[in-house]
Coordinates of C-alpha atoms in Angstrom, one line a residue:
X9 CA 1.3 -14.2 -19.4
X10 CA -1.1 -16.5 -21.3
X11 CA -4.2 -16.7 -19.1
X12 CA -5.4 -20.1 -20.5
X13 CA -2.2 -21.8 -19.5
X14 CA -2.4 -20.9 -15.8
X15 CA -4.0 -22.9 -13.0
X16 CA -7.2 -21.7 -11.4
X17 CA -6.8 -18.8 -9.0
X18 CA -8.8 -18.1 -5.8
X19 CA -10.7 -15.2 -7.4
X20 CA -11.0 -16.7 -10.9
X21 CA -14.4 -15.8 -12.3
X22 CA -14.8 -12.6 -10.2
X23 CA -15.0 -9.5 -12.3
X24 CA -14.1 -6.2 -10.8
X25 CA -15.1 -2.9 -12.4
X26 CA -12.4 -0.5 -11.2
X27 CA -13.2 3.3 -11.5
X28 CA -10.4 4.2 -9.1
X29 CA -7.2 6.0 -9.7
X30 CA -3.9 7.1 -8.0
X31 CA -3.1 4.7 -5.2
X32 CA -5.6 3.5 -2.6
X33 CA -8.1 2.1 -5.0
X34 CA -5.6 0.7 -7.5
X35 CA -3.7 -0.9 -4.7
X36 CA -6.9 -2.6 -3.6
X37 CA -7.8 -3.8 -7.1
X38 CA -4.2 -4.9 -7.9
X39 CA -4.4 -7.2 -4.8
X40 CA -7.7 -8.7 -6.1
X41 CA -6.2 -9.0 -9.6
X42 CA -3.1 -10.8 -8.2
X43 CA -5.5 -13.3 -6.7
X44 CA -7.1 -14.0 -10.0
X45 CA -9.9 -11.5 -10.4
X46 CA -10.6 -10.0 -13.8
X47 CA -10.1 -6.3 -13.1
X48 CA -11.3 -3.9 -15.8
X49 CA -9.8 -0.5 -15.1
X50 CA -11.9 2.3 -16.4
X51 CA -9.9 5.4 -17.4
X52 CA -10.6 8.8 -19.0
X53 CA -10.1 8.8 -22.8
X54 CA -7.1 10.8 -24.0
X55 CA -8.2 14.3 -24.8
X56 CA -5.8 17.2 -25.7
X57 CA -2.9 15.3 -24.3
X58 CA -4.5 14.4 -21.0
X59 CA -6.3 11.2 -19.9
X60 CA -6.1 8.0 -18.0
X61 CA -5.1 7.5 -14.4
X62 CA -3.3 10.6 -13.1
X63 CA -0.3 8.5 -12.0
X64 CA 0.6 7.6 -15.6
X65 CA 2.3 11.0 -15.7
X66 CA 3.7 11.0 -12.2
X67 CA 7.4 10.8 -13.2
X68 CA 10.2 10.6 -13.8
X69 CA 11.1 7.8 -13.6
X70 CA 9.3 6.4 -16.6
X71 CA 9.5 2.9 -18.2
X72 CA 12.2 3.0 -20.9
X73 CA 11.4 1.3 -24.2
X74 CA 13.6 -1.1 -26.1
X75 CA 15.7 1.8 -27.4
X76 CA 16.3 3.4 -24.0
X77 CA 13.8 6.2 -24.4
X78 CA 11.2 7.3 -21.8
X79 CA 7.7 6.1 -22.5
X80 CA 4.5 7.6 -21.1
X81 CA 4.2 4.8 -18.5
X82 CA 5.5 6.1 -15.1
X83 CA 7.1 3.7 -12.6
X84 CA 4.4 4.9 -10.1
X85 CA 1.6 3.8 -12.3
X86 CA 3.3 0.5 -13.2
X87 CA 3.7 -0.3 -9.5
X88 CA -0.1 -0.5 -8.8
X89 CA -1.8 -1.7 -11.9
X90 CA -0.5 -5.1 -13.1
X91 CA -2.9 -7.9 -14.0
X92 CA -5.6 -5.4 -15.1
X93 CA -7.3 -4.6 -18.4
X94 CA -7.7 -0.9 -19.4
X95 CA -10.9 0.4 -21.0
X96 CA -11.4 4.1 -21.7
X97 CA -14.9 5.5 -21.0
X98 CA -16.0 9.2 -20.6
X99 CA -18.4 8.9 -17.7
X100 CA -19.3 12.6 -18.0
X101 CA -21.3 11.7 -21.1
X102 CA -24.7 10.0 -20.7
X103 CA -23.7 7.3 -23.1
X104 CA -20.6 6.6 -21.0
X105 CA -22.7 6.4 -17.9
X106 CA -25.0 3.9 -19.6
X107 CA -22.0 1.9 -20.7
X108 CA -20.7 1.7 -17.1
X109 CA -24.2 0.7 -15.8
X110 CA -24.2 -2.1 -18.4
X111 CA -20.8 -3.3 -17.3
X112 CA -21.8 -3.1 -13.6
X113 CA -24.7 -5.5 -14.3
X114 CA -22.1 -8.0 -15.5
X115 CA -19.7 -7.4 -12.6
X116 CA -19.2 -8.8 -9.1
X117 CA -17.4 -5.8 -7.6
X118 CA -17.4 -2.1 -8.3
X119 CA -14.6 0.1 -6.9
X120 CA -14.5 3.9 -7.1
X121 CA -12.7 6.7 -5.3
X122 CA -14.5 9.8 -6.6
X123 CA -15.6 12.6 -4.3
X124 CA -18.7 12.1 -2.3
X125 CA -21.7 12.9 -4.5
X126 CA -19.9 12.5 -7.9
X127 CA -21.2 9.0 -8.5
X128 CA -24.8 9.9 -7.7
X129 CA -24.6 12.8 -10.1
X130 CA -23.7 10.3 -12.8
X131 CA -26.3 7.7 -11.7
X132 CA -23.5 5.4 -10.7
X133 CA -23.8 5.5 -6.9
X134 CA -24.2 2.4 -4.8
X135 CA -28.0 2.6 -4.5
X136 CA -28.5 3.0 -8.3
X137 CA -26.1 0.1 -9.2
X138 CA -27.3 -2.2 -6.5
X139 CA -30.9 -1.7 -7.8
X140 CA -29.6 -2.9 -11.2
X141 CA -27.4 -5.7 -9.8
X142 CA -28.4 -6.7 -6.2
X143 CA -25.4 -9.1 -6.0
X144 CA -22.9 -6.3 -6.6
X145 CA -20.3 -5.5 -4.0
X146 CA -19.8 -1.7 -4.3
X147 CA -16.7 -0.2 -2.6
X148 CA -16.3 3.5 -2.2
X149 CA -12.8 4.8 -1.2
X150 CA -12.7 8.5 -0.1
X151 CA -10.7 10.7 2.2
X152 CA -13.3 11.0 4.9
X153 CA -16.1 8.6 4.1
X154 CA -19.7 9.1 3.0
X155 CA -20.8 10.6 6.4
X156 CA -19.6 13.2 8.8
X157 CA -18.7 16.9 8.6
X158 CA -15.7 16.3 6.3
X159 CA -17.4 14.1 3.8
X160 CA -17.2 16.7 1.0
X161 CA -13.5 17.3 1.4
X162 CA -10.9 15.9 -0.9
X163 CA -8.6 13.5 0.9
X164 CA -4.9 13.1 0.3
X165 CA -2.5 10.7 2.0
X166 CA -0.1 13.5 3.2
X167 CA -2.9 15.5 4.8
X168 CA -4.4 12.4 6.4
X169 CA -1.1 11.3 7.9
X170 CA -1.2 14.7 9.6
X171 CA -4.9 14.7 10.6
X172 CA -4.9 11.1 11.7
X173 CA -2.1 11.5 14.2
X174 CA 0.7 9.6 12.4
X175 CA 2.9 12.6 11.9
X176 CA 2.6 13.6 15.6
X177 CA 4.5 10.4 16.5
X178 CA 6.8 10.3 13.4
X179 CA 10.1 12.1 13.4
X180 CA 12.9 13.0 15.9
X181 CA 11.9 13.6 19.5
X182 CA 12.2 17.2 20.8
X183 CA 15.1 16.0 22.9
X184 CA 17.0 15.0 19.8
X185 CA 16.2 17.9 17.5
X186 CA 14.3 21.1 18.3
X187 CA 11.1 21.5 16.2
X188 CA 12.5 24.6 14.5
X189 CA 15.9 23.1 13.8
X190 CA 16.8 21.6 10.4
X191 CA 15.4 18.0 10.3
X192 CA 13.2 18.6 13.3
X193 CA 9.5 18.6 13.7
X194 CA 6.8 16.1 12.6
X195 CA 7.5 14.0 9.5
X196 CA 5.5 11.9 7.2
X197 CA 6.3 8.3 6.4
X198 CA 8.4 7.8 3.2
X199 CA 5.6 6.0 1.3
X200 CA 1.9 6.8 1.2
X201 CA 0.9 4.4 4.0
X202 CA -2.6 5.8 4.6
X203 CA -3.4 5.1 0.9
X204 CA -1.7 1.7 1.0
X205 CA -3.4 0.5 4.2
X206 CA -6.8 1.8 3.0
X207 CA -6.3 -0.3 -0.2
X208 CA -5.5 -3.4 1.8
X209 CA -8.4 -2.9 4.2
X210 CA -10.7 -2.3 1.2
X211 CA -9.6 -5.6 -0.4
X212 CA -10.2 -7.5 2.9
X213 CA -13.7 -5.9 3.2
X214 CA -14.5 -6.8 -0.4
X215 CA -13.5 -10.4 0.1
X216 CA -15.7 -10.5 3.2
X217 CA -18.6 -9.0 1.3
X218 CA -18.1 -11.5 -1.5
X219 CA -18.3 -14.4 1.0
X220 CA -21.6 -12.9 2.4
X221 CA -22.9 -12.4 -1.2
X222 CA -22.1 -16.0 -2.1
X223 CA -23.9 -17.2 1.1
X224 CA -27.0 -15.0 0.8
X225 CA -27.2 -13.6 -2.7
X226 CA -27.0 -10.1 -1.4
X227 CA -24.5 -7.5 -2.4
X228 CA -23.7 -4.5 -0.3
X229 CA -22.0 -1.1 -0.1
X230 CA -18.6 -0.7 1.5
X231 CA -17.6 2.8 2.8
X232 CA -13.8 3.1 3.2
X233 CA -12.1 6.3 4.4
X234 CA -8.4 7.2 4.5
X235 CA -8.9 9.0 7.8
X236 CA -10.7 6.0 9.4
X237 CA -7.9 3.7 8.3
X238 CA -5.2 6.1 9.6
X239 CA -6.8 6.3 13.0
X240 CA -7.1 2.4 13.1
X241 CA -3.5 1.9 12.2
X242 CA -2.3 3.9 15.1
X243 CA -2.5 0.5 16.8
X244 CA -0.7 0.3 20.1
X245 CA -0.2 4.1 20.2
X246 CA -3.9 4.7 19.8
X247 CA -4.5 2.1 22.6
X248 CA -1.8 3.9 24.7
X249 CA -3.8 7.2 24.5
X250 CA -7.2 5.6 25.2
X251 CA -5.7 3.8 28.2
X252 CA -4.1 6.9 29.7
X253 CA -5.5 10.0 28.2
X254 CA -1.9 11.1 27.4
X255 CA -1.1 11.7 23.8
X256 CA 2.2 9.9 22.8
X257 CA 4.9 12.1 21.4
X258 CA 7.5 11.7 18.7
X259 CA 10.2 9.2 19.8
X260 CA 12.4 9.3 16.7
X261 CA 13.7 5.8 16.0
X262 CA 12.9 4.5 19.5
X263 CA 9.9 2.4 20.5
X264 CA 7.2 3.9 22.7
X265 CA 6.8 0.7 24.8
X266 CA 10.0 -1.3 24.4
X267 CA 13.6 -0.6 25.4
X268 CA 16.1 -1.0 23.7
X269 CA 14.3 -1.0 20.4
X270 CA 15.8 1.7 18.2
X271 CA 18.6 2.7 15.9
X272 CA 22.1 2.9 17.3
X273 CA 25.2 4.4 15.9
X274 CA 28.1 2.0 15.5
X275 CA 31.7 2.6 14.6
X276 CA 31.0 2.5 10.8
X277 CA 27.4 3.6 10.5
X278 CA 24.1 2.8 12.0
X279 CA 22.0 -0.4 12.8
X280 CA 18.8 -1.5 14.5
X281 CA 18.7 -3.2 17.9
X282 CA 15.2 -4.6 18.5
X283 CA 15.2 -6.3 21.9
X284 CA 11.7 -7.6 22.4
X285 CA 11.9 -9.4 25.8
X286 CA 13.9 -9.8 28.9
X287 CA 15.7 -12.9 27.7
X288 CA 16.9 -11.2 24.6
X289 CA 18.1 -8.3 26.7
X290 CA 20.2 -10.6 28.8
X291 CA 21.7 -12.2 25.7
X292 CA 22.5 -8.8 24.3
X293 CA 24.2 -7.8 27.5
X294 CA 26.3 -11.0 27.3
X295 CA 27.3 -10.3 23.7
X296 CA 28.2 -6.7 24.8
X297 CA 30.3 -7.9 27.7
X298 CA 28.0 -6.1 30.2
X299 CA 26.1 -8.9 31.9
X300 CA 25.7 -6.8 35.0
X301 CA 23.2 -4.6 33.2
X302 CA 20.7 -7.5 32.8
X303 CA 20.9 -8.1 36.6
X304 CA 20.5 -4.4 37.5
X305 CA 17.0 -3.9 38.9
X306 CA 16.6 -0.7 37.0
X307 CA 16.9 -2.7 33.7
X308 CA 16.0 -6.3 34.4
X309 CA 12.4 -6.1 33.1
X310 CA 11.2 -4.2 30.1
X311 CA 8.8 -2.0 32.2
X312 CA 11.9 -1.0 34.2
X313 CA 13.9 -0.3 31.1
X314 CA 11.1 1.9 29.7
X315 CA 10.9 3.8 33.0
X316 CA 14.7 4.2 33.0
X317 CA 15.1 4.8 29.3
X318 CA 17.0 8.1 29.9
X319 CA 19.6 6.3 32.0
X320 CA 20.0 3.1 30.0
X321 CA 20.0 4.3 26.4
X322 CA 23.0 6.6 26.7
X323 CA 24.9 3.7 28.3
X324 CA 24.0 1.4 25.4
X325 CA 24.8 4.1 22.8
X326 CA 28.4 4.3 24.2
X327 CA 28.7 0.5 24.1
X328 CA 27.4 0.2 20.5
X329 CA 29.8 2.8 19.1
X330 CA 32.8 0.6 20.1
X331 CA 32.2 -2.1 17.4
X332 CA 31.5 -2.1 13.7
X333 CA 28.1 -3.1 12.2
X334 CA 29.2 -6.5 10.7
X335 CA 30.7 -7.5 14.1
X336 CA 27.5 -6.6 16.0
X337 CA 25.2 -8.2 13.4
X338 CA 27.1 -11.5 13.3
X339 CA 27.4 -11.7 17.1
X340 CA 23.8 -10.7 17.9
X341 CA 22.3 -12.9 15.2
X342 CA 24.3 -15.9 16.6
X343 CA 22.9 -15.1 20.0
X344 CA 19.3 -14.8 18.6
X345 CA 19.0 -11.1 19.5
X346 CA 16.8 -9.3 16.9
X347 CA 18.8 -6.7 15.0
X348 CA 19.4 -5.6 11.4
X349 CA 21.0 -3.2 9.0
X350 CA 19.4 -0.1 7.5
X351 CA 19.4 -0.8 3.8
X352 CA 18.8 1.5 0.8
X353 CA 16.7 0.0 -2.0
X354 CA 19.7 -1.2 -4.0
X355 CA 20.8 -3.2 -0.9
X356 CA 17.2 -4.4 -0.4
X357 CA 16.8 -5.9 -3.9
X358 CA 20.4 -7.4 -3.7
X359 CA 19.6 -9.0 -0.3
X360 CA 19.8 -12.8 -0.6
X361 CA 16.7 -13.3 1.5
X362 CA 14.7 -10.9 -0.7
X363 CA 15.9 -12.7 -3.8
X364 CA 15.2 -16.1 -2.3
X365 CA 11.6 -15.0 -1.6
X366 CA 11.1 -14.0 -5.2
X367 CA 10.2 -10.4 -4.3
X368 CA 10.8 -9.1 -7.8
X369 CA 9.0 -10.3 -10.9
X370 CA 9.9 -9.8 -14.6
X371 CA 7.5 -9.8 -17.4
X372 CA 7.3 -8.7 -21.1
X373 CA 5.6 -5.4 -21.8
X374 CA 4.3 -4.0 -25.1
X375 CA 6.9 -1.2 -25.0
X376 CA 9.8 -3.0 -23.4
X377 CA 11.4 -6.5 -23.4
X378 CA 11.6 -6.7 -19.7
X379 CA 9.5 -5.0 -17.0
X380 CA 10.7 -5.5 -13.4
X381 CA 8.1 -5.0 -10.7
X382 CA 8.0 -5.6 -6.9
X383 CA 6.2 -8.9 -6.5
X384 CA 3.2 -9.7 -4.3
X385 CA 4.1 -10.8 -0.7
X386 CA 1.2 -13.3 -0.6
X387 CA 2.5 -16.8 -0.7
X388 CA -0.3 -19.3 -1.1
X389 CA 0.6 -23.0 -1.3
X390 CA -2.4 -24.2 -3.5
X391 CA -3.4 -21.1 -5.4
X392 CA -0.2 -18.9 -5.8
X393 CA -0.4 -15.4 -7.0
X394 CA -0.2 -15.2 -10.8
X395 CA 1.4 -12.5 -13.0
X396 CA -0.9 -12.8 -16.0
X397 CA -0.7 -9.3 -17.5
X398 CA 1.7 -6.3 -17.3
X399 CA 0.1 -3.0 -16.3
X400 CA -2.0 -2.0 -19.3
X401 CA -1.5 0.8 -21.8
X402 CA -4.3 3.4 -21.7
X403 CA -7.4 1.9 -23.4
X404 CA -5.4 -1.2 -24.5
X405 CA -8.4 -3.6 -23.9
X406 CA -11.3 -1.3 -24.8
X407 CA -12.4 -3.3 -27.9
X408 CA -11.8 -6.6 -26.2
X409 CA -13.9 -6.0 -23.1
X410 CA -16.7 -4.3 -25.0
X411 CA -16.9 -7.2 -27.4
X412 CA -17.2 -9.5 -24.4
X413 CA -20.1 -7.5 -23.2
X414 CA -21.9 -8.1 -26.5
X415 CA -21.2 -4.9 -28.3
X416 CA -20.6 -5.2 -32.1
X417 CA -17.7 -3.6 -33.9
X418 CA -20.1 -1.1 -35.3
X419 CA -21.3 -0.2 -31.7
X420 CA -17.7 0.3 -30.6
X421 CA -16.9 2.4 -33.6
X422 CA -19.9 4.6 -32.9
X423 CA -18.9 5.1 -29.3
X424 CA -15.4 6.0 -30.3
X425 CA -16.6 8.4 -33.0
X426 CA -18.7 10.3 -30.3
X427 CA -15.8 10.4 -27.8
X428 CA -17.4 8.1 -25.3
X429 CA -14.6 5.6 -25.5

């Protein structure tokens, strides 16, 4: 974790001033930090037992210290904040606002996810900061964006999954389970995908804006909205609607445009069969001992299988139930037919492929000997992702960063005495 001993990273020398919290913004800035940016996370000072990023308290589970006791660091917070430095600043105070402006003048990127209008009230909006630093890339992340009739609303992933159409196509179909039956009706995705996708889109937009800045000397404002992102990530289902005018419905674990591409029950549980083309379907039929199905004109082409889904799927369901999961997986993998198990997270992190790809990382932490986190999936051959710092304690780097800005120890002591930091 010694920065000086690491090779140069692609974003080395880029400073990100991060005024975001919870998930979408921190996910964006963690991605930039993993690529080498110096991310300075601005958090609320601790007052009356409350402060910092809200997610620090979103537990249990919490990180356990060397003695097995819960700390104040939630697993949720730890999962989105590595490679950052934490500085506490009260931006509600004029002196705190002045401090942020001073920091923005020395930064390349500014990320915030406050409600529309909050930053302007503090004099920290994009127009104000770009006037101070015309090379700044200023990224706002909100629920609904800086324009439109919903601009003043607070935005939350769960609500956006519903408003943006994702829940209308997620969950069991009405043919499987009635809407009013237990387990029926629309469902959200198990993780906050609108937040996560917005964070990833935001990091991509920031990189594009940095490239433009480096070419022209001009910074710019980026307006990211959870709802916009959710609509965009409807992908093929959004395209289906725009092409036909017919809103896709929930299909459970089945695919809207490919058959068979879904979960099937086998003799000892469930598994995924993901046939993506006609050749794969023919090979599946051979493994299943039902080659006549691949020659049947109702099922020979994917378009025919989609149109005759109601006939074909029950036939396949009966075939799949006759054999166990390991038998199917071994036979189908040998025949190069896409398939897979449905793992819980214990099985995921025990999987030899996940282990071979290095998808966990262990580092020391001020409160624990070993902190295990999910690793970045980005594999770069020349400038690999670096794990320089564990997720910071609240305000851990306040003195360090303010000293780098040119403040004296007396300056910092005065700010701390007045509650600004």
